[in-house]
Structures are given as C-alpha cells and as structure tokens.
Amino acid sequence: MDPAAVLALFDRDLRRGARPDGPDAVVERAGPVVRQVSPAPGWNGVVWSALDESTADAAIAAQIDHFGGLGLEFEWKVYGHDRPVDLGRRLRGAGFTAEPEETVMVAEAAALDLDVQPPAGLRLVPVADAAGADLVAEVHRRAFGGDGESIRHRVLAHLATGEDTLLAVVAVTDDGEPVSAARMELVPGTRFAGLWGGGTVEGWRGRGLYRALVAYRARLAADRGYRYLQVDAMSTSRPILERLGFAALTTTTPHVFTP
C-alpha cells in the first residue's frame, strides 16, 4: 500500500467528495468548505476545507455564523496535512475546543488476518432490529459514558432505510449480556469502509474482543468489494491496529464549537 496515494484517495472520496452519513443529513459545499448539516442528534461539522492564511479566518467566521444560526453545535475536523498549518490555532482562537488527537489508520481488508474468533463464552451478533440497537446503546453507555441515544438513533435510522451502508455488531455472553459493540460504515462508490465505535465494557477488556470485531467487519467489507478499512484511532487502539497491519496516514483533531 502506498500511504501517500491512499491519503490522496481518502481526501478526494471521503472529505472533498463527502456523502451524507445518515438519511437525514445533507452535505453542503460552501465555497472552499465542505460541511454536513444534520438534525439533532446527528453529526454536524466541517469535513474538508481548502484555505490559506488569507482566507481561513473569514471561512471560520462564516461557519460559526451558519451553524450558530441553526442553533447547532458543530465539529471542525482538522487533519495533520490541512492548510494553513495553524488552522487549529485559528479555530481555538475563534472559540473552538480541541479534543484529543486521533490517528487516521488504513489497511487493505484482504491483507488482514481474518480468521480471528471472539473469546470463549462470547458470540458476535449482527444488529438487525431495534432490540439490537438497544444493545449497542447499552454497550456505549457502559464503555464510554453518556446515554447512548446518539448511536442508537444512528443505527435505527440506517436500519429504516433497508440499505446495508451501516453494519453494527454486538458481542454477547452466553446469557445475553452485551459486553462489546462496533459498527462499520460503507461509503458507496468508494473503496473505503470506516470502522467506528469499537467499545468494550470494563471487565472484558484485554481479551482480544477489539481484534475479533475488526476481523469480523473486515470480512464483511471484503465480501462487499471494499478494499480499504479506515479508522480514526485513539492512542489506546493505535498499537493494536498497528499489530494487525494498519498504517498511519495522518492525524485528525476534532475542534468543537458550541453556540
């Protein structure tokens, strides 16, 4: 895999050519900025910008005005190779709050070891209905905090479309307790499948569940003809992904603005 070529493809297909991530979302191209607007609790934010030192501040102010007029909190995803080089500093100066840096990692699905099974006493169950969405939300509440409603809404909205652009899976014990969950978002017309939301409740971590969920989703992606798996990895998951064969392309730092 040529990381520079894959990064260029990533920018072209997933950022500059972004598609709505849900049935209620709309992607707008406002001059040098590509943004998504979605009713709550959907995601709102800037996914791409082509700025320089002379245009960045005006573009930042315009996005604050736009989302502020809608009464929506939004996120500006700043990638390590974005311009101007001080874009993050300019956003923070305009009132944005930076969240922890993540690493954009990519692997070829067919190149991974896909013969990975969950630990003994657990089975992986694909989410196909509201009951499954409830289990995903429960895992997110226990693993990450919060009420889990945003991910529950996201899964249900995709299930309602009848399309398989979002595939969620839950790891459950023999007695039906959900202990880990993850999802994969397929981007039609591209070579990319995004791996998101991998979370495991305390007490079940360190047993290979994360690796098993990656392999499970990689098999699904390969079966559907998607070449690349993409992850925005936190520092805790990056070493696992590197051992699995993922390569780092760039970094991304979410910057959040609350009206």
Coordinates of C-alpha atoms in Angstrom, one line a residue:
M1 CA 0.0 0.0 0.0
D2 CA 1.3 3.5 -1.0
P3 CA 0.3 5.7 2.0
A4 CA 0.6 9.0 0.0
A5 CA -1.7 7.6 -2.7
V6 CA -4.2 6.3 -0.3
L7 CA -4.2 9.6 1.6
A8 CA -4.9 11.4 -1.6
L9 CA -7.8 9.0 -2.3
F10 CA -9.1 9.4 1.2
D11 CA -9.1 13.2 0.8
R12 CA -10.9 13.0 -2.5
D13 CA -13.5 10.4 -1.7
L14 CA -14.3 10.8 2.0
R15 CA -13.6 14.5 2.6
R16 CA -13.8 16.7 -0.6
G17 CA -16.4 14.3 -2.1
A18 CA -18.1 13.5 1.3
R19 CA -21.5 11.9 1.3
P20 CA -24.2 12.3 4.0
D21 CA -23.6 9.9 6.8
G22 CA -27.3 9.4 7.5
P23 CA -30.7 9.6 5.8
D24 CA -31.5 12.9 7.4
A25 CA -28.1 14.6 6.8
V26 CA -27.2 16.9 4.0
V27 CA -23.7 17.7 2.6
E28 CA -23.2 21.3 1.5
R29 CA -20.4 22.8 -0.4
A30 CA -19.9 26.4 0.6
G31 CA -17.0 27.8 -1.4
P32 CA -13.8 26.3 0.0
V33 CA -15.6 24.4 2.7
V34 CA -17.5 21.0 2.7
R35 CA -19.8 20.6 5.6
Q36 CA -22.5 18.3 6.9
V37 CA -25.8 19.6 8.4
S38 CA -28.0 17.2 10.3
P39 CA -30.9 17.5 12.7
A40 CA -30.0 16.5 16.3
P41 CA -28.8 14.1 17.4
G42 CA -26.9 13.7 14.1
W43 CA -23.4 14.8 13.4
N44 CA -22.7 18.4 12.2
G45 CA -19.4 19.6 11.1
V46 CA -16.7 20.6 8.5
V47 CA -15.1 17.6 6.8
W48 CA -13.0 19.5 4.2
S49 CA -11.6 22.9 3.6
A50 CA -9.2 24.4 1.1
L51 CA -7.9 27.5 2.9
D52 CA -4.8 29.6 3.3
E53 CA -3.6 32.3 5.6
S54 CA -5.6 35.0 3.8
T55 CA -9.0 33.1 3.7
A56 CA -9.0 30.9 6.9
D57 CA -10.4 33.4 9.4
A58 CA -13.3 34.5 7.2
A59 CA -14.2 30.9 6.5
I60 CA -14.1 30.1 10.2
A61 CA -16.4 33.0 11.0
A62 CA -18.8 32.0 8.2
Q63 CA -19.2 28.5 9.6
I64 CA -19.7 29.8 13.1
D65 CA -22.5 32.1 11.7
H66 CA -24.0 29.3 9.7
F67 CA -24.3 26.7 12.4
G68 CA -25.0 29.3 15.0
G69 CA -28.0 30.4 13.0
L70 CA -29.2 26.9 13.1
G71 CA -28.6 26.6 16.8
L72 CA -26.3 23.6 16.3
E73 CA -23.1 22.6 17.9
F74 CA -20.6 21.5 15.3
E75 CA -17.2 20.0 14.8
W76 CA -14.3 21.0 12.5
K77 CA -12.1 18.0 11.8
V78 CA -8.6 19.3 11.4
Y79 CA -6.2 16.9 9.7
G80 CA -2.5 17.0 10.1
H81 CA -1.9 17.9 6.5
D82 CA -4.6 20.6 6.3
R83 CA -3.7 24.2 5.4
P84 CA -2.9 26.7 6.7
V85 CA -0.6 25.0 9.1
D86 CA -2.0 27.0 12.0
L87 CA -5.7 26.2 11.3
G88 CA -6.1 24.5 14.7
R89 CA -4.7 27.6 16.5
R90 CA -7.1 29.9 14.5
L91 CA -10.1 27.7 15.4
R92 CA -9.2 27.7 19.1
G93 CA -8.8 31.5 18.9
A94 CA -12.3 31.7 17.5
G95 CA -13.8 29.8 20.4
F96 CA -13.4 26.2 19.4
T97 CA -12.4 23.5 21.9
A98 CA -9.9 20.9 20.7
E99 CA -10.5 17.3 21.6
P100 CA -7.8 14.6 21.8
E101 CA -5.8 13.9 18.6
E102 CA -6.6 10.8 16.7
T103 CA -4.6 8.9 14.1
V104 CA -6.2 8.1 10.7
M105 CA -5.2 4.5 10.0
V106 CA -5.9 2.4 6.9
A107 CA -5.4 -1.2 6.0
E108 CA -6.3 -3.4 3.0
A109 CA -9.1 -5.6 4.1
A110 CA -7.9 -8.7 2.2
A111 CA -4.4 -8.4 3.7
L112 CA -5.5 -8.8 7.3
D113 CA -5.7 -12.0 9.3
L114 CA -9.5 -12.5 9.1
D115 CA -9.5 -15.9 10.9
V116 CA -10.0 -14.3 14.4
Q117 CA -12.7 -15.6 16.6
P118 CA -14.2 -14.0 19.8
P119 CA -13.0 -15.3 23.2
A120 CA -14.7 -18.4 24.6
G121 CA -18.1 -17.8 26.0
L122 CA -18.9 -14.9 23.6
R123 CA -20.7 -14.7 20.3
L124 CA -20.9 -11.9 17.7
V125 CA -24.5 -11.0 16.8
P126 CA -25.2 -8.7 13.9
V127 CA -27.7 -5.9 14.6
A128 CA -30.9 -6.2 12.6
D129 CA -33.6 -4.5 14.6
A130 CA -34.4 -2.1 17.4
A131 CA -33.5 -4.6 20.1
G132 CA -30.0 -4.9 18.6
A133 CA -29.7 -1.1 18.5
D134 CA -30.6 -1.0 22.2
L135 CA -27.8 -3.4 22.9
V136 CA -25.3 -1.2 21.0
A137 CA -26.5 1.8 23.1
E138 CA -26.1 -0.1 26.3
V139 CA -22.5 -1.0 25.5
H140 CA -21.8 2.6 24.6
R141 CA -23.2 3.8 27.9
R142 CA -21.1 1.3 29.9
A143 CA -17.9 1.7 27.8
F144 CA -17.9 5.4 27.0
G145 CA -20.4 7.1 29.3
G146 CA -23.3 9.2 28.2
D147 CA -26.8 8.0 27.4
G148 CA -26.1 6.1 24.2
E149 CA -29.0 7.8 22.4
S150 CA -27.0 9.3 19.6
I151 CA -25.6 5.9 18.4
R152 CA -29.0 4.2 18.9
H153 CA -30.6 6.9 16.7
R154 CA -27.9 6.4 14.1
V155 CA -28.3 2.7 13.9
L156 CA -32.1 2.8 13.8
A157 CA -32.1 5.5 11.1
H158 CA -29.9 3.3 8.9
L159 CA -31.9 0.2 9.6
A160 CA -35.1 2.0 8.5
T161 CA -33.6 2.7 5.0
G162 CA -33.3 -1.0 4.3
E163 CA -29.7 -0.5 3.0
D164 CA -26.6 -2.1 4.4
T165 CA -24.4 1.1 4.5
L166 CA -24.1 0.7 8.3
L167 CA -23.4 -2.7 9.8
A168 CA -23.4 -3.0 13.6
V169 CA -22.4 -6.0 15.7
V170 CA -22.6 -6.8 19.4
A171 CA -20.6 -9.3 21.4
V172 CA -22.8 -11.0 23.9
T173 CA -22.2 -13.6 26.6
D174 CA -24.0 -17.0 26.7
D175 CA -26.6 -15.4 29.0
G176 CA -27.2 -12.5 26.6
E177 CA -25.2 -9.7 28.3
P178 CA -23.8 -7.3 25.8
V179 CA -20.1 -6.6 26.5
S180 CA -18.7 -5.1 23.3
A181 CA -20.1 -3.4 20.2
A182 CA -18.8 -1.8 17.0
R183 CA -20.1 -0.6 13.6
M184 CA -18.9 -0.3 10.1
E185 CA -20.0 2.4 7.7
L186 CA -19.7 1.6 4.0
V187 CA -19.3 4.5 1.6
P188 CA -20.9 3.6 -1.8
G189 CA -18.9 4.5 -4.8
T190 CA -15.6 4.5 -2.9
R191 CA -13.1 1.8 -1.9
F192 CA -13.5 2.7 1.8
A193 CA -15.3 1.2 4.8
G194 CA -15.0 3.0 8.1
L195 CA -14.7 1.2 11.4
W196 CA -16.3 3.1 14.2
G197 CA -17.4 2.9 17.8
G198 CA -15.4 -0.2 18.9
G199 CA -16.0 -0.2 22.7
T200 CA -15.8 -2.9 25.4
V201 CA -17.2 -2.7 28.9
E202 CA -14.8 -2.8 31.8
G203 CA -14.1 -6.4 32.9
W204 CA -14.0 -7.7 29.4
R205 CA -11.1 -5.6 28.0
G206 CA -7.8 -7.1 27.2
R207 CA -9.2 -10.4 26.0
G208 CA -9.0 -9.9 22.2
L209 CA -12.5 -8.6 21.6
Y210 CA -11.3 -5.5 19.7
R211 CA -9.2 -7.6 17.4
A212 CA -12.1 -10.0 16.8
L213 CA -14.5 -7.2 16.0
V214 CA -12.0 -5.7 13.5
A215 CA -11.6 -9.1 11.8
Y216 CA -15.4 -9.6 11.7
R217 CA -16.0 -6.2 10.0
A218 CA -13.0 -6.7 7.7
R219 CA -14.6 -9.9 6.4
L220 CA -17.9 -8.1 5.7
A221 CA -16.1 -5.3 3.9
A222 CA -14.0 -7.7 1.7
D223 CA -17.1 -9.7 0.8
R224 CA -18.8 -6.5 -0.4
G225 CA -15.8 -5.4 -2.5
Y226 CA -14.4 -2.7 -0.3
R227 CA -10.6 -2.5 -0.5
Y228 CA -9.7 -0.2 2.4
L229 CA -10.6 -0.1 6.1
Q230 CA -10.3 3.3 7.8
V231 CA -10.1 4.0 11.5
D232 CA -9.8 7.3 13.5
A233 CA -7.7 5.6 16.2
M234 CA -7.3 6.8 19.8
S235 CA -3.9 6.3 21.4
T236 CA -5.3 3.2 23.2
S237 CA -6.3 1.4 19.9
R238 CA -3.4 2.5 17.7
P239 CA -0.9 -0.1 18.9
I240 CA -3.5 -2.9 18.4
L241 CA -4.3 -1.7 14.9
E242 CA -0.6 -1.4 14.0
R243 CA -0.1 -5.1 15.1
L244 CA -3.0 -6.0 12.9
G245 CA -1.4 -4.4 9.8
F246 CA -2.9 -0.9 9.7
A247 CA -0.7 2.1 8.7
A248 CA -0.9 5.6 9.9
L249 CA -1.8 8.2 7.1
T250 CA -2.3 11.4 9.1
T251 CA -3.8 12.8 12.3
T252 CA -7.1 14.3 12.9
T253 CA -8.1 16.6 15.8
P254 CA -11.7 17.4 16.4
H255 CA -12.4 21.0 17.2
V256 CA -15.9 21.6 18.7
F257 CA -17.9 24.9 18.7
T258 CA -20.9 25.3 20.9
P259 CA -23.1 28.3 20.1

